[in-house]
Amino acid sequence: MLKPKLKLTSALVVAAFVGGTAFADQAYGPFPVTVKGYEGDKTNSVSYSGQIARHVLHDSLKKAAAKGDGGNNAAEVEALMLAYFNGSEEDLAIIAPVSKDGFPVKQSTVNEISKGKNISGKFYKGAMTAWPGNQSGVDVALQMIKLAAASEQGYDPVNGMDWGQLISKFTLGAMAYNQAVDNYLDEKLDADNKPNDQPYSEGAHYTGKEHSWDEAFGYFGAAAHSVSLSPEQNYAVSKQKDLAAADANGDGVIDLKTEFVFGPAYYAAGADKGGNKNTQYMTTIFNAFRDGRALIASANGEALTDEQRAQLKNYADIIETNWEKTLAEATFKYAGSVYKDIDKIKSGEDTDKALRNYAKHWGELKGFSMALQSGKNNLGAAAIDMNWLIGFGPAMPDGKMVSDIDADGNFVRGREMTLDDYQVNMLKVQKLLIDTFGIESRANDATADLAALAEKLGENASAEND
Amino acid sequence: MEIFEYIANVFADVSNPKKRIFFGYLLLTILIALVWLVAVRRSSFKRALGQVFDRKILFSPSARADYKIFVINRVFTMFISPLLLSQLAIATALYYALHDIDFLQRGVFSDTPKGVIVALFTVTIFIVDDFTKYLLHRWMHRWPLLWAIHKTHHSAETLTPITVYRTHPLEGLLYGMRGAVAQGTVMATFLFFFGNAVDLYTVLGVNVMSFVFHVTGSNLRHSHISIRYWPWLEHILISPAQHQVHHSIARQHHDKNFGVAFAVWDWLFGSLYLSERDTDLKFGLPPSEAHSSRLLDIYLRPFSDMARVVRRRYHRIFRPKPVQASSDKTPVTR
């Protein structure tokens, strides 16, 4: 039996390669409508506007986190933030991304993209031990929103918190990454869950599997044509700085539904663009999504065979592993930023500005480390170590850091930590991330100078002597 | 591994300027030897050529054993080197530890001009490397357990540039660890105090000081061309003739001139021996200690010698026999 099986696998591998090269550089969609008995006029079965709406809710939420004036408008700001987090009956204005000079955006309200969407319903609900207070992921987010609303412009200078960054980076994992890898690319690939021989929902012009796969792609946040862009271009599109690269259909405005690059994809491109420039996260993830979608389309509305589902799971694995690595790369990068920020704080020049940057980068570091812990994999000891090294807050110049949070949401600053010790912790975080995730790009590597010197000196193992 | 890849790997050192037997250095070595013989020793060019390429030396049983050991040790190195703790691992661990010492301020000298930092690092790493080589080499001679290993090198009865590879694999291991500790320490310390301007002045990718050491005839240390320096210079730098004295079998030459590039260590620690004019040195070890060309003996005897040293120590410590004299032969160390 072994031989025929081998032949089948080899054929699949060959088919995957041939298929892969045939599609390379091709956008995500359009793909034909394959639902049996569909009688509508749609010709493209790709649809993930709900996910784009959630990315927009997230970007807007991040901006809203900076609207506090130090407590007076706390209730108002919290209500605004919750509207974006929980969704609203009313049509919400998009706070970000909005049109700016040389980069007009087609949609200005969330409902223009998709109606009735929220973040909270899709937020990680498991325990989040990276944050004090033994809370679930979604409760941590709600607590952060409350604290952000009561702060001055989203910044807490005493504890070193940047709420916009914390909420945003955590959400990139707890919503987008979690939904994609722990739901759409996980149980939704089972044979009896959203089968391919039925429409996703009654009357839909896409099958169960087609739409599940699209939704996962939507959470990744790449533009449909991202694969034909360089990492620099994808990055610039997300920063709203390259209209030509973003405007795939050449109509002069950017359709957020298909032409914009959102958080997770932005960080994939960012890792490829920076650091050692030896990664291709964006292309790898994008191609796995696109090839998986092509495979589903090729089933032509029939139920997927076990082999087809096995292949699809293969693509899902590629997506999941690489997505996790992009989060680890981002955590690594910000651990390096925090390390450098401490040098600046210690130098004593412009302390307020140095502290502000420190809190910003720490928020990104912490948020991404929490994002990493919101996926499908239990990171086990690595998570415990990482949470201890990073702590519940950054080490502050007075040698203390947050150790707990009380029932009223007040931080307790009970852990001793000098800035020097905290720098060592950052080095250890970087090492832990390399050891655990095998990341390669390693932007802001704080020990890169050592590695470069070692390289220059050459290895010592030799059989020669005097 | 493909056979060609393997062969290329075995002979990679010849094309690597970081290695003493880099072909460029070998060519210069021949040139220096010829110039020395013709200009200083007043030999005819033809005779000088005959002396440099003396078949009796280059193809002596001892030299032929060197060539075999060169190839065999490459295989050992391929297996051993991944096991060694790299200088990077040591540097990283030390770099972390330095952060933890409160009164040390990172980057305290980072305002030093870049050129000065690089020069300082280049010189320091060379000096520390050279000094730790001196120390380990001295211990290899002084401690019976290590001498059992180092004998492999001293069993050579003729010296050729390839004799530098005539070492027991265990010695390779020890020197590898020494290099990792020495370089790792200097790297971490410099980067911690001087910041990221730390770099190495190199020529052909090699520390400029190592480069100078090699282009001025480091290969002649293991040769029969005994180039001497002025006595004052032999207090500072080890001349080829001084290293040949180190290999000499004569009693008065034992345990002298352990240094590699610098003679100051020997001068400082009382092991310096200046070269002498027109002395015919005899190299090697007595048969009771080591064989010059039997490979099995070369590779295996160190183990039985070490076992004997350990056994003798054990007996001395745990079973003292004050009346009866020990019948064990004390190995001659040098």
Tab-separated table of N, CA and C in Angstrom, chain A residues 22-93:
chain	number	residue	atom	x	y	z
A	22	ALA	N	1.944	28.612	-11.282
A	22	ALA	CA	0.975	29.144	-12.236
A	22	ALA	C	0.278	30.376	-11.651
A	23	PHE	N	0.050	30.336	-10.322
A	23	PHE	CA	-0.698	31.432	-9.708
A	23	PHE	C	0.183	32.572	-9.207
A	24	ALA	N	1.492	32.288	-9.107
A	24	ALA	CA	2.374	33.251	-8.449
A	24	ALA	C	2.094	34.661	-8.934
A	25	ASP	N	2.074	35.605	-7.993
A	25	ASP	CA	1.853	37.000	-8.304
A	25	ASP	C	0.407	37.331	-8.672
A	26	GLN	N	-0.450	36.323	-8.622
A	26	GLN	CA	-1.839	36.606	-8.961
A	26	GLN	C	-2.573	37.075	-7.714
A	27	ALA	N	-3.492	37.991	-7.894
A	27	ALA	CA	-4.215	38.556	-6.761
A	27	ALA	C	-5.136	37.526	-6.100
A	28	TYR	N	-5.654	37.895	-4.931
A	28	TYR	CA	-6.637	37.047	-4.252
A	28	TYR	C	-7.988	37.371	-4.866
A	29	GLY	N	-8.407	36.554	-5.799
A	29	GLY	CA	-9.663	36.783	-6.482
A	29	GLY	C	-9.485	37.651	-7.718
A	30	PRO	N	-10.494	37.779	-8.579
A	30	PRO	CA	-11.803	37.147	-8.354
A	30	PRO	C	-11.760	35.631	-8.592
A	31	PHE	N	-12.610	34.908	-7.865
A	31	PHE	CA	-12.819	33.482	-8.102
A	31	PHE	C	-14.278	33.277	-8.491
A	32	PRO	N	-14.537	32.291	-9.372
A	32	PRO	CA	-15.905	32.118	-9.897
A	32	PRO	C	-16.887	31.675	-8.815
A	33	VAL	N	-18.179	31.922	-9.102
A	33	VAL	CA	-19.241	31.424	-8.217
A	33	VAL	C	-19.425	29.938	-8.525
A	34	THR	N	-19.334	29.093	-7.498
A	34	THR	CA	-19.431	27.646	-7.743
A	34	THR	C	-20.623	27.009	-7.032
A	35	VAL	N	-21.343	27.810	-6.238
A	35	VAL	CA	-22.477	27.243	-5.487
A	35	VAL	C	-23.475	26.616	-6.464
A	36	LYS	N	-23.821	25.343	-6.189
A	36	LYS	CA	-24.786	24.658	-7.071
A	36	LYS	C	-26.156	25.328	-6.957
A	37	GLY	N	-26.758	25.586	-8.055
A	37	GLY	CA	-28.124	26.106	-8.077
A	37	GLY	C	-28.233	27.600	-7.800
A	38	TYR	N	-27.081	28.329	-7.753
A	38	TYR	CA	-27.140	29.779	-7.516
A	38	TYR	C	-27.699	30.464	-8.761
A	39	GLU	N	-28.664	31.347	-8.525
A	39	GLU	CA	-29.302	31.950	-9.690
A	39	GLU	C	-29.154	33.457	-9.762
A	40	GLY	N	-28.403	34.019	-8.818
A	40	GLY	CA	-28.212	35.478	-8.804
A	40	GLY	C	-27.259	35.929	-9.895
A	41	ASP	N	-26.894	37.233	-9.851
A	41	ASP	CA	-26.058	37.759	-10.927
A	41	ASP	C	-24.589	37.942	-10.525
A	42	LYS	N	-24.229	37.495	-9.358
A	42	LYS	CA	-22.820	37.659	-8.926
A	42	LYS	C	-21.912	36.736	-9.739
A	43	THR	N	-20.721	37.246	-10.023
A	43	THR	CA	-19.780	36.405	-10.765
A	43	THR	C	-18.498	36.145	-9.981
A	44	ASN	N	-18.336	36.880	-8.874
A	44	ASN	CA	-17.140	36.705	-8.055
A	44	ASN	C	-17.580	36.213	-6.673
A	45	SER	N	-17.041	35.072	-6.254
A	45	SER	CA	-17.492	34.498	-4.987
A	45	SER	C	-16.680	34.981	-3.789
A	46	VAL	N	-15.659	35.819	-4.046
A	46	VAL	CA	-14.817	36.278	-2.926
A	46	VAL	C	-15.549	37.341	-2.116
A	47	SER	N	-15.528	37.168	-0.783
A	47	SER	CA	-16.190	38.147	0.065
A	47	SER	C	-15.616	38.109	1.470
A	48	TYR	N	-15.091	39.242	1.910
A	48	TYR	CA	-14.591	39.321	3.287
A	48	TYR	C	-14.748	40.730	3.853
A	49	SER	N	-15.806	41.409	3.436
A	49	SER	CA	-15.981	42.801	3.866
A	49	SER	C	-16.202	42.901	5.383
A	50	GLY	N	-16.785	41.865	5.997
A	50	GLY	CA	-16.991	41.895	7.455
A	50	GLY	C	-15.667	42.044	8.196
A	51	GLN	N	-14.641	41.366	7.684
A	51	GLN	CA	-13.323	41.429	8.332
A	51	GLN	C	-12.687	42.801	8.131
A	52	ILE	N	-12.893	43.352	6.930
A	52	ILE	CA	-12.353	44.692	6.679
A	52	ILE	C	-13.032	45.699	7.617
A	53	ALA	N	-14.337	45.532	7.797
A	53	ALA	CA	-15.049	46.429	8.719
A	53	ALA	C	-14.426	46.338	10.114
A	54	ARG	N	-14.067	45.131	10.522
A	54	ARG	CA	-13.465	44.972	11.866
A	54	ARG	C	-12.074	45.604	11.938
A	55	HIS	N	-11.317	45.514	10.845
A	55	HIS	CA	-10.013	46.191	10.843
A	55	HIS	C	-10.209	47.702	11.010
A	56	VAL	N	-11.234	48.216	10.326
A	56	VAL	CA	-11.500	49.653	10.398
A	56	VAL	C	-11.974	50.033	11.805
A	57	LEU	N	-12.812	49.168	12.402
A	57	LEU	CA	-13.233	49.412	13.794
A	57	LEU	C	-11.997	49.461	14.694
A	58	HIS	N	-11.078	48.539	14.448
A	58	HIS	CA	-9.855	48.478	15.265
A	58	HIS	C	-8.993	49.737	15.092
A	59	ASP	N	-8.783	50.141	13.826
A	59	ASP	CA	-7.962	51.337	13.596
A	59	ASP	C	-8.600	52.572	14.230
A	60	SER	N	-9.931	52.621	14.152
A	60	SER	CA	-10.641	53.770	14.718
A	60	SER	C	-10.576	53.740	16.245
A	61	LEU	N	-10.706	52.537	16.808
A	61	LEU	CA	-10.630	52.381	18.260
A	61	LEU	C	-9.283	52.882	18.781
A	62	LYS	N	-8.241	52.555	18.053
A	62	LYS	CA	-6.898	52.972	18.467
A	62	LYS	C	-6.799	54.499	18.517
A	63	LYS	N	-7.342	55.135	17.479
A	63	LYS	CA	-7.329	56.605	17.440
A	63	LYS	C	-8.165	57.186	18.583
A	64	ALA	N	-9.325	56.554	18.827
A	64	ALA	CA	-10.229	57.067	19.863
A	64	ALA	C	-9.574	56.992	21.244
A	65	ALA	N	-8.646	56.052	21.414
A	65	ALA	CA	-7.998	55.877	22.715
A	65	ALA	C	-7.197	57.108	23.115
A	66	ALA	N	-6.892	57.978	22.144
A	66	ALA	CA	-6.076	59.155	22.462
A	66	ALA	C	-6.928	60.398	22.701
A	67	LYS	N	-8.249	60.233	22.837
A	67	LYS	CA	-9.130	61.403	22.928
A	67	LYS	C	-9.400	61.868	24.357
A	68	GLY	N	-8.862	61.138	25.351
A	68	GLY	CA	-9.102	61.519	26.745
A	68	GLY	C	-8.404	62.813	27.112
A	69	ASP	N	-9.003	63.585	28.073
A	69	ASP	CA	-8.370	64.837	28.494
A	69	ASP	C	-7.911	64.760	29.951
A	70	GLY	N	-7.741	63.561	30.427
A	70	GLY	CA	-7.236	63.421	31.793
A	70	GLY	C	-8.335	63.115	32.800
A	71	GLY	N	-9.548	62.844	32.364
A	71	GLY	CA	-10.606	62.416	33.291
A	71	GLY	C	-11.932	63.099	33.073
A	72	ASN	N	-11.941	64.381	32.671
A	72	ASN	CA	-13.207	65.102	32.532
A	72	ASN	C	-14.140	64.486	31.507
A	73	ASN	N	-13.584	64.055	30.400
A	73	ASN	CA	-14.444	63.492	29.352
A	73	ASN	C	-14.386	61.960	29.336
A	74	ALA	N	-14.010	61.366	30.458
A	74	ALA	CA	-13.799	59.919	30.501
A	74	ALA	C	-15.020	59.128	30.026
A	75	ALA	N	-16.216	59.509	30.517
A	75	ALA	CA	-17.423	58.745	30.177
A	75	ALA	C	-17.694	58.813	28.683
A	76	GLU	N	-17.502	59.993	28.163
A	76	GLU	CA	-17.749	60.228	26.741
A	76	GLU	C	-16.773	59.420	25.869
A	77	VAL	N	-15.504	59.479	26.260
A	77	VAL	CA	-14.501	58.767	25.466
A	77	VAL	C	-14.715	57.255	25.569
A	78	GLU	N	-15.068	56.796	26.767
A	78	GLU	CA	-15.298	55.358	26.927
A	78	GLU	C	-16.463	54.909	26.048
A	79	ALA	N	-17.512	55.725	26.020
A	79	ALA	CA	-18.678	55.377	25.195
A	79	ALA	C	-18.275	55.305	23.722
A	80	LEU	N	-17.451	56.266	23.310
A	80	LEU	CA	-16.997	56.281	21.910
A	80	LEU	C	-16.184	55.026	21.608
A	81	MET	N	-15.263	54.712	22.504
A	81	MET	CA	-14.414	53.538	22.277
A	81	MET	C	-15.252	52.262	22.266
A	82	LEU	N	-16.205	52.195	23.181
A	82	LEU	CA	-17.042	50.991	23.252
A	82	LEU	C	-17.910	50.838	22.009
A	83	ALA	N	-18.292	51.978	21.428
A	83	ALA	CA	-19.082	51.893	20.197
A	83	ALA	C	-18.297	51.144	19.129
A	84	TYR	N	-17.008	51.451	19.038
A	84	TYR	CA	-16.181	50.765	18.036
A	84	TYR	C	-15.853	49.335	18.468
A	85	PHE	N	-15.738	49.143	19.773
A	85	PHE	CA	-15.371	47.802	20.249
A	85	PHE	C	-16.580	46.864	20.184
A	86	ASN	N	-17.720	47.337	20.667
A	86	ASN	CA	-18.905	46.472	20.722
A	86	ASN	C	-19.798	46.585	19.494
A	87	GLY	N	-19.514	47.561	18.648
A	87	GLY	CA	-20.392	47.809	17.504
A	87	GLY	C	-21.521	48.734	17.927
A	88	SER	N	-22.231	49.273	16.930
A	88	SER	CA	-23.262	50.254	17.251
A	88	SER	C	-24.443	50.117	16.302
A	89	GLU	N	-25.593	50.522	16.809
A	89	GLU	CA	-26.786	50.556	15.958
A	89	GLU	C	-26.612	51.612	14.864
A	90	GLU	N	-25.933	52.697	15.268
A	90	GLU	CA	-25.747	53.786	14.309
A	90	GLU	C	-24.577	53.478	13.372
A	91	ASP	N	-24.583	54.186	12.276
A	91	ASP	CA	-23.472	54.032	11.336
A	91	ASP	C	-22.287	54.850	11.856
A	92	LEU	N	-21.201	54.173	12.209
A	92	LEU	CA	-20.062	54.864	12.809
A	92	LEU	C	-19.166	55.492	11.744
A	93	ALA	N	-18.702	56.688	12.053
A	93	ALA	CA	-17.729	57.326	11.163
A	93	ALA	C	-16.404	56.586	11.291
